[in-house]
Amino acid sequence: MFSNIKIGVRLLVGFILVAAISVVVGGIGINSANRINDMADAMYQQDLIGVSLIKEANINLIYIGRARANYLLATTQEERARHLASITKSSTAVKELVAKAKPLFIAPRAKEIFVTFDKNWEEYQRDLQQVLVLAGSEALQQRSETLTKSLADTRAKGDVIDDQMTELTLIKETRAKEASAETTALYENSRSLMMIAIAIGVLLGIALGVLISRSVTIPLNKARDAANRLAEGDLTVRIDSTATDETGQMLRSMQAMIAKLSQVVSDVNSGAQALASASEEVSATSLSLSQASSEQAASVEETSASIEQMSSSIAQNTENAKVTDGMASKAAREAAEGGVSVNATVAAMKQIARKIGIIDDIAYQTNLLALNAAIEAARAGEHGKGFAVVAAEVRKLAERSQIAAQEIGEVASSSVELAEKAGKLLDEMVPSIRKTSDLVQEIAAASSEQSSGVSQINAAVMQLSQTTQQNASSSEELAATAEEMSSQAEQLQATMAFFKLDGIARSGAQAAPKRNYGGNSSGPKAGSNKPSMALARASGGELDESQFTRF
């Protein structure tokens, strides 16, 4: 589920959590500091000031005792008056200081002490006044028993008050110690809470950092490994990702790219194999046509020799009618055979023209395949540049093949016309020769005219021989072109073998085997059945376009 959250959201949530922990830690610290400050203020306002006031009152009580002693020891009335004023002043100060300190003491024991203190203070003041009155009524440096007793009572009350003030001071000191202990405990608790919060924040920050880092680096490592395998030509790599964040979208886009590239490479391999097969069949057909043209040239030469022999026989027909009749019959048979050969030649030339049309269609389809391959290579971008160059070369070869096929088609059409003309001449010659057998007596008179006709036939046959030889040469050139196209197709297959597809290892991507038809005896005969390839022919020798690989 975490991998379905956007990376930006993950980072934002992580930093917000860390910030929240910092806020919590800061809040705990601030709250603890506020409490410590409040306790310190309370310690100062209640305990320390209270102790200070009690101490000051105790000091004034000491002043009273000193002034009282000095009053009793005074030798003059002026000295007594001065010490009496000091006693009055210190008594007033004690009363005021105790009144100020009383609200600062909240302990129950302190309140009890203040209740008894007021009573003791009144008694102390009464006894003190009695002592002062008695001392003032006596002569200087004289003490009566009553004065001595009053002094003892006053000292006792002063000691009680002094003890009470000391106890109040001890109470405040105890309270200060308790406040200090509470402050220390608060500090310890606050420190523990802050350490726990800091530890939780550190652990949570580390956990969030590791989680966010792994959620980003693991998909990136997958993408890196897939890119390395693609660089090695391995298109069988599969990237599985169910995440919906940016990395998951990137991995799914890479998988779509790999699938499209695999389809393109597979289609190019299929097209290259079909092109290689078609090139080999064109080569085989061209070699077969070359062999047939050679055989036809031999037949034409034989026909030419027969015509020359017939011309010689016509020259001698006046001297030997029987010989002429026999030779005429023989010439008729040979002319009939020549007519059959010429008809066969015409049929072969027409078949050549049809084959050339197939070659022209193959070149056209190859040009379309190369154009489609160039388009797919352009879609592939940087990875398809090399294939685009190969597709351009194949397209150039297809255009050259198409031009050559058109030129050969024109030559074949011309050869068909010449062969038909020769066939007509032979067809016309056969009745004439047969008639010669019946008109042996007229041979001598017509021999000159027949000799002229035979010369024309001989010239036509020689021209037919030259045309047949040209057809054989063109067929050989077509075969060479087909071999070159097959070689280029095999080179394309070898180049595309760099890529590894599902079920197809690079080591197993072999080009179609070459077939050599260099010799007349090893090549397929004219009219023999060809293997069924990508360019399968329909009945009647027409091109079946449904057998081509479509993109």
Protein backbone atom coordinates (compact mmCIF):
# COMPACT_ATOMS: atom_id res chain seq x y z
CA MET A 1 0.00 0.00 0.00
CA PHE A 2 2.91 2.35 0.77
CA SER A 3 4.17 1.98 -2.81
CA ASN A 4 0.88 3.39 -4.13
CA ILE A 5 1.50 6.75 -2.45
CA LYS A 6 3.20 9.46 -4.48
CA ILE A 7 6.86 10.08 -3.70
CA GLY A 8 6.21 13.73 -2.90
CA VAL A 9 3.42 12.77 -0.49
CA ARG A 10 5.70 10.21 1.18
CA LEU A 11 8.45 12.76 1.70
CA LEU A 12 5.96 15.37 2.92
CA VAL A 13 4.36 12.94 5.40
CA GLY A 14 7.80 11.85 6.65
CA PHE A 15 8.98 15.39 7.26
CA ILE A 16 5.64 16.34 8.83
CA LEU A 17 5.94 13.41 11.26
CA VAL A 18 9.50 14.40 12.15
CA ALA A 19 8.34 18.00 12.60
CA ALA A 20 5.43 16.81 14.75
CA ILE A 21 7.82 14.84 16.94
CA SER A 22 9.98 17.93 17.25
CA VAL A 23 6.90 19.94 18.23
CA VAL A 24 5.98 17.32 20.85
CA VAL A 25 9.52 17.31 22.25
CA GLY A 26 9.58 21.10 22.26
CA GLY A 27 6.15 21.24 23.88
CA ILE A 28 7.25 18.88 26.63
CA GLY A 29 10.38 20.95 27.19
CA ILE A 30 8.48 24.24 27.22
CA ASN A 31 5.81 22.88 29.56
CA SER A 32 8.45 21.50 31.91
CA ALA A 33 10.37 24.77 31.79
CA ASN A 34 7.17 26.68 32.57
CA ARG A 35 6.45 24.44 35.52
CA ILE A 36 10.01 24.77 36.78
CA ASN A 37 9.75 28.54 36.38
CA ASP A 38 6.44 28.60 38.27
CA MET A 39 7.91 26.50 41.04
CA ALA A 40 10.99 28.72 41.20
CA ASP A 41 8.75 31.80 41.38
CA ALA A 42 6.70 30.16 44.10
CA MET A 43 9.88 29.25 45.98
CA TYR A 44 11.05 32.82 45.77
CA GLN A 45 7.72 34.51 46.47
CA GLN A 46 6.68 32.22 49.31
CA ASP A 47 9.66 30.40 50.76
CA LEU A 48 12.66 32.65 50.25
CA ILE A 49 10.83 35.94 50.95
CA GLY A 50 9.09 34.35 53.92
CA VAL A 51 12.42 33.14 55.31
CA SER A 52 13.90 36.57 54.70
CA LEU A 53 11.04 38.31 56.54
CA ILE A 54 11.24 35.93 59.51
CA LYS A 55 15.00 36.32 59.64
CA GLU A 56 14.59 40.11 59.57
CA ALA A 57 12.00 39.91 62.35
CA ASN A 58 14.33 37.69 64.36
CA ILE A 59 17.13 40.21 63.91
CA ASN A 60 14.85 43.00 65.13
CA LEU A 61 13.96 40.80 68.10
CA ILE A 62 17.67 40.59 68.82
CA TYR A 63 17.82 44.37 68.52
CA ILE A 64 15.03 44.60 71.11
CA GLY A 65 16.95 42.37 73.49
CA ARG A 66 20.11 44.36 73.03
CA ALA A 67 18.31 47.69 73.48
CA ARG A 68 16.56 46.33 76.59
CA ALA A 69 19.87 45.26 78.08
CA ASN A 70 21.38 48.60 77.22
CA TYR A 71 18.34 50.32 78.76
CA LEU A 72 18.89 48.50 82.00
CA LEU A 73 22.57 49.30 81.95
CA ALA A 74 22.09 52.96 81.00
CA THR A 75 23.66 55.54 83.27
CA THR A 76 21.72 58.56 82.04
CA GLN A 77 18.12 59.32 81.20
CA GLU A 78 19.07 60.35 77.67
CA GLU A 79 20.63 56.94 77.09
CA ARG A 80 17.52 55.26 78.44
CA ALA A 81 15.35 57.32 76.13
CA ARG A 82 17.48 56.39 73.12
CA HIS A 83 17.34 52.68 73.93
CA LEU A 84 13.60 52.89 74.59
CA ALA A 85 13.09 54.41 71.13
CA SER A 86 15.16 51.60 69.60
CA ILE A 87 13.00 49.05 71.44
CA THR A 88 9.84 50.70 70.15
CA LYS A 89 11.17 50.85 66.60
CA SER A 90 12.33 47.22 66.56
CA SER A 91 9.04 46.06 68.11
CA THR A 92 7.10 47.85 65.40
CA ALA A 93 9.37 46.32 62.74
CA VAL A 94 8.86 42.81 64.16
CA LYS A 95 5.09 43.28 64.11
CA GLU A 96 5.13 44.51 60.50
CA LEU A 97 7.54 41.81 59.27
CA VAL A 98 5.53 39.03 60.88
CA ALA A 99 2.34 40.47 59.38
CA LYS A 100 3.97 40.42 55.92
CA ALA A 101 5.32 36.90 56.38
CA LYS A 102 2.08 35.39 57.68
CA PRO A 103 0.35 35.10 54.21
CA LEU A 104 3.44 33.42 52.77
CA PHE A 105 3.21 30.47 55.17
CA ILE A 106 0.57 27.99 54.01
CA ALA A 107 1.66 24.92 55.94
CA PRO A 108 -0.78 23.95 58.74
CA ARG A 109 2.00 23.90 61.35
CA ALA A 110 3.05 27.41 60.31
CA LYS A 111 -0.50 28.66 60.74
CA GLU A 112 -0.62 27.14 64.24
CA ILE A 113 2.68 28.83 65.11
CA PHE A 114 1.37 32.20 63.92
CA VAL A 115 -1.69 31.81 66.15
CA THR A 116 0.45 31.20 69.26
CA PHE A 117 2.97 33.78 68.06
CA ASP A 118 0.45 36.59 68.23
CA LYS A 119 -0.47 35.61 71.80
CA ASN A 120 3.15 35.23 72.85
CA TRP A 121 4.05 38.51 71.19
CA GLU A 122 1.36 40.38 73.12
CA GLU A 123 2.54 38.83 76.37
CA TYR A 124 6.13 39.61 75.42
CA GLN A 125 5.26 43.23 74.73
CA ARG A 126 3.33 43.49 78.00
CA ASP A 127 6.18 42.01 80.01
CA LEU A 128 8.67 44.18 78.15
CA GLN A 129 6.68 47.30 78.92
CA GLN A 130 6.46 46.25 82.55
CA VAL A 131 10.23 45.75 82.63
CA LEU A 132 10.80 49.11 81.06
CA VAL A 133 8.39 50.82 83.48
CA LEU A 134 9.97 49.17 86.49
CA ALA A 135 13.43 49.89 85.22
CA GLY A 136 12.49 53.50 84.56
CA SER A 137 11.10 53.99 88.06
CA GLU A 138 14.24 52.84 89.75
CA ALA A 139 17.38 54.69 90.18
CA LEU A 140 20.10 54.14 87.71
CA GLN A 141 22.23 51.02 88.32
CA GLN A 142 19.65 49.68 90.82
CA ARG A 143 17.52 46.51 90.41
CA SER A 144 14.76 45.32 92.59
CA GLU A 145 13.60 41.76 92.97
CA THR A 146 10.47 42.59 90.98
CA LEU A 147 12.57 43.93 88.11
CA THR A 148 14.77 40.91 88.15
CA LYS A 149 11.72 38.66 87.98
CA SER A 150 10.23 40.74 85.12
CA LEU A 151 13.51 40.53 83.26
CA ALA A 152 13.51 36.78 83.62
CA ASP A 153 9.92 36.55 82.35
CA THR A 154 10.74 38.84 79.43
CA ARG A 155 13.77 36.81 78.48
CA ALA A 156 11.71 33.63 78.63
CA LYS A 157 9.02 35.09 76.37
CA GLY A 158 11.72 36.39 74.03
CA ASP A 159 13.25 32.94 73.89
CA VAL A 160 9.85 31.44 73.01
CA ILE A 161 9.34 33.98 70.26
CA ASP A 162 12.87 33.41 69.04
CA ASP A 163 12.26 29.65 68.97
CA GLN A 164 9.02 30.16 67.05
CA MET A 165 10.76 32.34 64.49
CA THR A 166 13.51 29.76 64.20
CA GLU A 167 10.90 27.05 63.67
CA LEU A 168 9.18 29.17 61.03
CA THR A 169 12.53 29.54 59.32
CA LEU A 170 13.05 25.78 59.49
CA ILE A 171 9.57 25.25 58.03
CA LYS A 172 10.44 27.48 55.10
CA GLU A 173 13.76 25.74 54.66
CA THR A 174 11.99 22.38 54.69
CA ARG A 175 9.48 23.69 52.19
CA ALA A 176 12.33 24.98 50.05
CA LYS A 177 13.96 21.55 50.17
CA GLU A 178 10.67 19.91 49.18
CA ALA A 179 10.25 22.41 46.34
CA SER A 180 13.81 21.69 45.25
CA ALA A 181 13.10 17.95 45.34
CA GLU A 182 9.90 18.48 43.32
CA THR A 183 11.83 20.60 40.85
CA THR A 184 14.49 17.92 40.56
CA ALA A 185 11.84 15.22 40.08
CA LEU A 186 10.10 17.35 37.47
CA TYR A 187 13.43 17.83 35.73
CA GLU A 188 14.13 14.09 35.81
CA ASN A 189 10.65 13.27 34.47
CA SER A 190 10.91 15.94 31.78
CA ARG A 191 14.36 14.72 30.78
CA SER A 192 13.11 11.13 30.61
CA LEU A 193 10.09 12.14 28.54
CA MET A 194 12.25 14.23 26.21
CA MET A 195 14.78 11.40 25.83
CA ILE A 196 11.97 8.95 25.06
CA ALA A 197 10.42 11.40 22.59
CA ILE A 198 13.82 12.02 20.98
CA ALA A 199 14.48 8.26 20.76
CA ILE A 200 11.05 7.69 19.23
CA GLY A 201 11.66 10.57 16.80
CA VAL A 202 15.08 9.21 15.81
CA LEU A 203 13.77 5.66 15.35
CA LEU A 204 10.71 6.86 13.46
CA GLY A 205 12.87 9.15 11.31
CA ILE A 206 15.26 6.27 10.52
CA ALA A 207 12.34 3.94 9.76
CA LEU A 208 10.68 6.53 7.52
CA GLY A 209 14.00 7.25 5.81
CA VAL A 210 14.66 3.55 5.16
CA LEU A 211 11.07 2.94 4.03
CA ILE A 212 10.99 5.94 1.70
CA SER A 213 14.48 5.17 0.40
CA ARG A 214 13.61 1.53 -0.35
CA SER A 215 10.31 2.50 -1.94
CA VAL A 216 12.27 4.71 -4.37
CA THR A 217 15.53 2.78 -4.88
CA ILE A 218 14.00 -0.69 -5.43
CA PRO A 219 11.92 0.39 -8.50
CA LEU A 220 14.88 2.42 -9.78
CA ASN A 221 17.13 -0.65 -9.46
CA LYS A 222 14.55 -2.65 -11.43
CA ALA A 223 14.57 0.01 -14.14
CA ARG A 224 18.39 0.03 -14.18
CA ASP A 225 18.61 -3.78 -14.51
CA ALA A 226 16.00 -3.77 -17.28
CA ALA A 227 17.88 -1.00 -19.12
CA ASN A 228 21.15 -2.97 -18.87
CA ARG A 229 19.48 -6.08 -20.33
CA LEU A 230 17.95 -3.99 -23.09
CA ALA A 231 21.41 -2.59 -23.86
CA GLU A 232 22.57 -6.21 -24.30
CA GLY A 233 19.73 -6.87 -26.76
CA ASP A 234 17.63 -8.99 -24.37
CA LEU A 235 13.99 -8.23 -25.10
CA THR A 236 12.70 -11.08 -22.90
CA VAL A 237 13.00 -8.92 -19.79
CA ARG A 238 9.75 -8.52 -17.86
CA ILE A 239 9.06 -5.69 -15.41
CA ASP A 240 6.27 -6.40 -12.94
CA SER A 241 4.98 -3.46 -10.91
CA THR A 242 1.67 -2.89 -9.17
CA ALA A 243 2.64 0.46 -7.67
CA THR A 244 0.72 3.53 -8.76
CA ASP A 245 3.36 6.13 -7.87
CA GLU A 246 5.80 7.79 -10.29
CA THR A 247 8.23 4.85 -10.21
CA GLY A 248 5.44 2.36 -10.90
CA GLN A 249 4.25 4.44 -13.85
CA MET A 250 7.83 4.59 -15.16
CA LEU A 251 8.24 0.78 -14.90
CA ARG A 252 4.95 0.15 -16.69
CA SER A 253 5.96 2.59 -19.44
CA MET A 254 9.28 0.72 -19.85
CA GLN A 255 7.40 -2.60 -20.08
CA ALA A 256 5.14 -1.15 -22.80
CA MET A 257 8.24 0.12 -24.65
CA ILE A 258 9.87 -3.34 -24.43
CA ALA A 259 6.70 -5.02 -25.71
CA LYS A 260 6.48 -2.62 -28.67
CA LEU A 261 10.19 -3.02 -29.45
CA SER A 262 9.85 -6.82 -29.28
CA GLN A 263 6.97 -6.67 -31.74
CA VAL A 264 8.96 -4.46 -34.12
CA VAL A 265 12.03 -6.71 -33.97
CA SER A 266 9.89 -9.81 -34.47
CA ASP A 267 8.18 -8.25 -37.49
CA VAL A 268 11.53 -7.20 -38.95
CA ASN A 269 12.90 -10.73 -38.47
CA SER A 270 9.86 -12.19 -40.21
CA GLY A 271 10.21 -9.70 -43.06
CA ALA A 272 13.92 -10.45 -43.42
CA GLN A 273 13.28 -14.19 -43.55
CA ALA A 274 10.55 -13.71 -46.15
CA LEU A 275 12.86 -11.45 -48.16
CA ALA A 276 15.69 -13.99 -48.01
CA SER A 277 13.38 -16.80 -49.12
CA ALA A 278 11.93 -14.71 -51.94
CA SER A 279 15.43 -13.70 -53.08
CA GLU A 280 16.54 -17.32 -53.22
CA GLU A 281 13.50 -18.30 -55.25
CA VAL A 282 14.10 -15.41 -57.64
CA SER A 283 17.71 -16.57 -57.98
CA ALA A 284 16.61 -20.13 -58.65
CA THR A 285 14.06 -19.00 -61.24
CA SER A 286 16.61 -16.76 -62.94
CA LEU A 287 19.16 -19.55 -63.17
CA SER A 288 16.46 -21.84 -64.56
CA LEU A 289 15.59 -19.21 -67.18
CA SER A 290 19.27 -18.85 -68.06
CA GLN A 291 19.60 -22.59 -68.60
CA ALA A 292 16.43 -22.68 -70.70
CA SER A 293 17.71 -19.77 -72.79
CA SER A 294 21.01 -21.59 -73.37
CA GLU A 295 19.17 -24.70 -74.52
CA GLN A 296 16.99 -22.56 -76.76
CA ALA A 297 20.09 -20.93 -78.28
CA ALA A 298 21.44 -24.38 -79.07
CA SER A 299 18.16 -25.31 -80.74
CA VAL A 300 18.22 -22.13 -82.78
CA GLU A 301 21.76 -22.88 -83.94
CA GLU A 302 20.65 -26.34 -85.00
CA THR A 303 17.75 -24.77 -86.89
CA SER A 304 20.16 -22.39 -88.62
CA ALA A 305 22.36 -25.29 -89.66
CA SER A 306 19.34 -27.12 -91.02
CA ILE A 307 18.32 -24.10 -93.04
CA GLU A 308 21.82 -23.82 -94.51
CA GLN A 309 21.71 -27.47 -95.39
CA MET A 310 18.32 -26.93 -97.00
CA SER A 311 19.76 -24.07 -99.04
CA SER A 312 22.51 -26.36 -100.32
CA SER A 313 19.96 -28.98 -101.20
CA ILE A 314 17.91 -26.46 -103.14
CA ALA A 315 21.02 -25.52 -105.13
CA GLN A 316 21.49 -29.14 -106.08
CA ASN A 317 17.82 -30.00 -106.63
CA THR A 318 18.08 -29.45 -110.33
CA GLU A 319 20.67 -32.20 -110.61
CA ASN A 320 19.12 -34.75 -108.34
CA ALA A 321 15.34 -34.53 -107.95
CA LYS A 322 15.14 -37.56 -105.73
CA VAL A 323 17.81 -36.29 -103.49
CA THR A 324 16.08 -32.94 -103.46
CA ASP A 325 12.75 -34.62 -102.79
CA GLY A 326 14.24 -36.55 -99.88
CA MET A 327 15.99 -33.51 -98.57
CA ALA A 328 12.79 -31.51 -98.98
CA SER A 329 10.89 -34.09 -96.96
CA LYS A 330 13.61 -34.05 -94.38
CA ALA A 331 13.58 -30.26 -94.39
CA ALA A 332 9.80 -30.33 -93.93
CA ARG A 333 10.18 -32.53 -90.86
CA GLU A 334 12.97 -30.40 -89.51
CA ALA A 335 10.98 -27.24 -90.21
CA ALA A 336 8.02 -28.72 -88.35
CA GLU A 337 10.32 -29.52 -85.45
CA GLY A 338 11.71 -26.01 -85.71
CA GLY A 339 8.16 -24.66 -85.56
CA VAL A 340 7.54 -26.71 -82.43
CA SER A 341 10.80 -25.37 -80.95
CA VAL A 342 9.86 -21.84 -81.87
CA ASN A 343 6.43 -22.30 -80.26
CA ALA A 344 8.16 -23.66 -77.19
CA THR A 345 10.47 -20.67 -77.29
CA VAL A 346 7.48 -18.35 -77.50
CA ALA A 347 5.88 -20.10 -74.52
CA ALA A 348 9.17 -19.86 -72.61
CA MET A 349 9.49 -16.18 -73.43
CA LYS A 350 5.95 -15.58 -72.18
CA GLN A 351 6.76 -17.48 -69.01
CA ILE A 352 9.89 -15.34 -68.65
CA ALA A 353 7.74 -12.23 -69.01
CA ARG A 354 5.41 -13.54 -66.28
CA LYS A 355 8.38 -14.31 -64.04
CA ILE A 356 9.73 -10.84 -64.62
CA GLY A 357 6.34 -9.47 -63.58
CA ILE A 358 6.56 -11.51 -60.38
CA ILE A 359 10.05 -10.13 -59.77
CA ASP A 360 8.72 -6.61 -60.32
CA ASP A 361 5.93 -7.25 -57.79
CA ILE A 362 8.47 -8.72 -55.34
CA ALA A 363 10.62 -5.61 -55.66
CA TYR A 364 7.55 -3.44 -55.13
CA GLN A 365 6.52 -5.41 -52.02
CA THR A 366 10.11 -5.33 -50.75
CA ASN A 367 10.12 -1.57 -51.21
CA LEU A 368 6.89 -1.36 -49.14
CA LEU A 369 8.38 -3.63 -46.46
CA ALA A 370 11.52 -1.47 -46.30
CA LEU A 371 9.37 1.67 -46.04
CA ASN A 372 7.32 0.13 -43.21
CA ALA A 373 10.53 -0.95 -41.48
CA ALA A 374 11.94 2.59 -41.75
CA ILE A 375 8.71 3.97 -40.23
CA GLU A 376 8.88 1.49 -37.33
CA ALA A 377 12.57 2.31 -36.85
CA ALA A 378 11.73 6.01 -36.67
CA ARG A 379 9.11 5.22 -34.02
CA ALA A 380 11.73 3.26 -32.07
CA GLY A 381 13.81 6.42 -31.79
CA GLU A 382 17.47 6.11 -30.83
CA HIS A 383 17.34 2.30 -30.75
CA GLY A 384 16.09 2.10 -34.33
CA LYS A 385 18.76 4.18 -36.09
CA GLY A 386 20.85 1.19 -37.12
CA PHE A 387 17.83 -0.66 -38.38
CA ALA A 388 16.70 2.43 -40.29
CA VAL A 389 20.02 2.41 -42.22
CA VAL A 390 19.58 -1.27 -43.08
CA ALA A 391 15.96 -0.67 -44.14
CA ALA A 392 17.11 2.18 -46.42
CA GLU A 393 19.70 -0.11 -48.08
CA VAL A 394 17.10 -2.82 -48.61
CA ARG A 395 14.78 -0.25 -50.14
CA LYS A 396 17.51 0.87 -52.56
CA LEU A 397 18.13 -2.76 -53.56
CA ALA A 398 14.38 -3.26 -54.08
CA GLU A 399 14.23 -0.19 -56.34
CA ARG A 400 17.21 -1.44 -58.37
CA SER A 401 15.60 -4.86 -58.66
CA GLN A 402 12.36 -3.28 -59.84
CA ILE A 403 14.16 -1.23 -62.52
CA ALA A 404 16.15 -4.26 -63.71
CA ALA A 405 12.97 -6.36 -63.80
CA GLN A 406 11.23 -3.74 -65.95
CA GLU A 407 14.19 -3.66 -68.37
CA ILE A 408 14.26 -7.44 -68.59
CA GLY A 409 10.49 -7.44 -69.14
CA GLU A 410 10.90 -5.10 -72.10
CA VAL A 411 13.62 -7.35 -73.60
CA ALA A 412 11.45 -10.43 -72.99
CA SER A 413 8.48 -8.80 -74.74
CA SER A 414 10.71 -8.03 -77.75
CA SER A 415 11.96 -11.62 -77.76
CA VAL A 416 8.40 -12.94 -77.74
CA GLU A 417 7.54 -10.84 -80.80
CA LEU A 418 10.62 -12.10 -82.65
CA ALA A 419 9.90 -15.69 -81.66
CA GLU A 420 6.30 -15.40 -82.85
CA LYS A 421 7.54 -13.95 -86.13
CA ALA A 422 9.99 -16.83 -86.52
CA GLY A 423 7.21 -19.31 -85.73
CA LYS A 424 5.01 -17.79 -88.38
CA LEU A 425 7.87 -18.01 -90.90
CA LEU A 426 8.46 -21.66 -90.06
CA ASP A 427 4.74 -22.36 -90.28
CA GLU A 428 4.71 -20.79 -93.71
CA MET A 429 7.88 -22.65 -94.70
CA VAL A 430 6.54 -26.13 -93.92
CA PRO A 431 3.76 -26.10 -96.59
CA SER A 432 6.26 -24.76 -99.09
CA ILE A 433 8.67 -27.60 -98.42
CA ARG A 434 5.89 -30.17 -98.64
CA LYS A 435 4.79 -28.67 -101.89
CA THR A 436 8.38 -28.96 -103.07
CA SER A 437 8.06 -32.74 -102.75
CA ASP A 438 5.15 -32.64 -105.22
CA LEU A 439 6.82 -30.13 -107.47
CA VAL A 440 10.26 -31.66 -107.81
CA GLN A 441 10.23 -30.82 -111.52
CA GLU A 442 9.83 -27.15 -110.74
CA ILE A 443 12.63 -27.10 -108.12
CA ALA A 444 15.26 -25.93 -110.55
CA ALA A 445 13.25 -22.90 -111.61
CA ALA A 446 12.23 -22.03 -108.05
CA SER A 447 15.55 -22.87 -106.37
CA SER A 448 16.88 -19.36 -106.76
CA GLU A 449 13.79 -17.91 -105.12
CA GLN A 450 13.85 -20.53 -102.36
CA SER A 451 17.51 -19.82 -101.71
CA SER A 452 16.66 -16.16 -101.16
CA GLY A 453 13.84 -17.11 -98.77
CA VAL A 454 16.11 -19.47 -96.88
CA SER A 455 18.67 -16.67 -96.48
CA GLN A 456 16.03 -14.47 -94.91
CA ILE A 457 15.01 -17.27 -92.59
CA ASN A 458 18.63 -17.82 -91.68
CA ALA A 459 19.01 -14.11 -90.83
CA ALA A 460 15.87 -14.25 -88.67
CA VAL A 461 17.14 -17.35 -86.89
CA MET A 462 20.49 -15.68 -86.25
CA GLN A 463 18.68 -12.70 -84.80
CA LEU A 464 16.61 -15.06 -82.64
CA SER A 465 19.84 -16.68 -81.46
CA GLN A 466 21.29 -13.33 -80.46
CA THR A 467 18.07 -12.44 -78.63
CA THR A 468 18.13 -15.77 -76.81
CA GLN A 469 21.73 -15.20 -75.76
CA GLN A 470 20.79 -11.74 -74.48
CA ASN A 471 17.94 -13.31 -72.48
CA ALA A 472 20.39 -15.78 -70.95
CA SER A 473 22.76 -12.94 -70.01
CA SER A 474 19.92 -10.93 -68.48
CA SER A 475 18.78 -13.98 -66.53
CA GLU A 476 22.28 -14.40 -65.14
CA GLU A 477 22.36 -10.73 -64.13
CA LEU A 478 18.96 -11.14 -62.48
CA ALA A 479 20.26 -14.18 -60.62
CA ALA A 480 23.28 -12.19 -59.41
CA THR A 481 20.98 -9.38 -58.27
CA ALA A 482 18.79 -11.88 -56.43
CA GLU A 483 21.87 -13.37 -54.76
CA GLU A 484 22.96 -9.90 -53.64
CA MET A 485 19.48 -9.19 -52.28
CA SER A 486 19.54 -12.53 -50.46
CA SER A 487 22.95 -11.65 -48.99
CA GLN A 488 21.62 -8.30 -47.80
CA ALA A 489 18.60 -10.03 -46.26
CA GLU A 490 20.89 -12.48 -44.45
CA GLN A 491 22.99 -9.56 -43.22
CA LEU A 492 19.80 -7.94 -41.95
CA GLN A 493 18.89 -11.18 -40.17
CA ALA A 494 22.35 -11.34 -38.62
CA THR A 495 21.99 -7.75 -37.43
CA MET A 496 18.56 -8.37 -35.93
CA ALA A 497 19.88 -11.53 -34.25
CA PHE A 498 21.45 -9.17 -31.68
CA PHE A 499 18.00 -8.93 -30.10
CA LYS A 500 16.73 -11.80 -27.98
CA LEU A 501 12.98 -12.40 -28.12
CA ASP A 502 10.72 -14.78 -26.21
CA GLY A 503 11.48 -18.31 -27.41
CA ILE A 504 14.23 -17.09 -29.78
CA ALA A 505 17.82 -17.10 -28.60
CA ARG A 506 20.36 -14.97 -30.40
CA SER A 507 22.52 -17.99 -31.10
CA GLY A 508 19.60 -19.69 -32.77
CA ALA A 509 18.65 -16.83 -35.07
CA GLN A 510 20.21 -18.19 -38.25
CA ALA A 511 19.74 -16.83 -41.72
CA ALA A 512 18.10 -18.98 -44.38
CA PRO A 513 20.68 -21.30 -46.04
CA LYS A 514 22.01 -20.26 -49.41
CA ARG A 515 21.34 -22.40 -52.45
CA ASN A 516 23.88 -22.42 -55.24
CA TYR A 517 22.73 -22.91 -58.80
CA GLY A 518 26.02 -22.11 -60.48
CA GLY A 519 26.09 -25.16 -62.73
CA ASN A 520 23.60 -26.14 -65.39
CA SER A 521 23.33 -29.63 -64.07
CA SER A 522 22.73 -28.64 -60.41
CA GLY A 523 20.09 -25.96 -60.93
CA PRO A 524 16.39 -26.63 -61.14
CA LYS A 525 15.00 -27.28 -64.60
CA ALA A 526 12.64 -24.91 -66.31
CA GLY A 527 9.11 -25.70 -65.39
CA SER A 528 10.08 -27.75 -62.31
CA ASN A 529 8.18 -27.27 -59.06
CA LYS A 530 9.65 -24.57 -56.75
CA PRO A 531 9.50 -24.77 -52.95
CA SER A 532 6.62 -22.96 -51.36
CA MET A 533 8.04 -19.68 -49.97
CA ALA A 534 6.68 -16.32 -48.83
CA LEU A 535 6.10 -15.58 -52.57
CA ALA A 536 3.79 -18.50 -53.27
CA ARG A 537 2.32 -18.52 -56.72
CA ALA A 538 -1.31 -19.12 -57.39
CA SER A 539 -2.56 -21.27 -60.21
CA GLY A 540 -1.75 -19.86 -63.63
CA GLY A 541 1.55 -18.34 -62.47
CA GLU A 542 -0.09 -15.21 -61.02
CA LEU A 543 1.31 -13.58 -57.83
CA ASP A 544 -0.62 -14.44 -54.66
CA GLU A 545 -0.31 -11.29 -52.54
CA SER A 546 -2.00 -12.99 -49.56
CA GLN A 547 1.24 -14.89 -48.95
CA PHE A 548 3.17 -11.72 -48.18
CA THR A 549 3.87 -10.73 -44.56
CA ARG A 550 1.81 -7.66 -43.67
CA PHE A 551 2.75 -4.98 -41.09
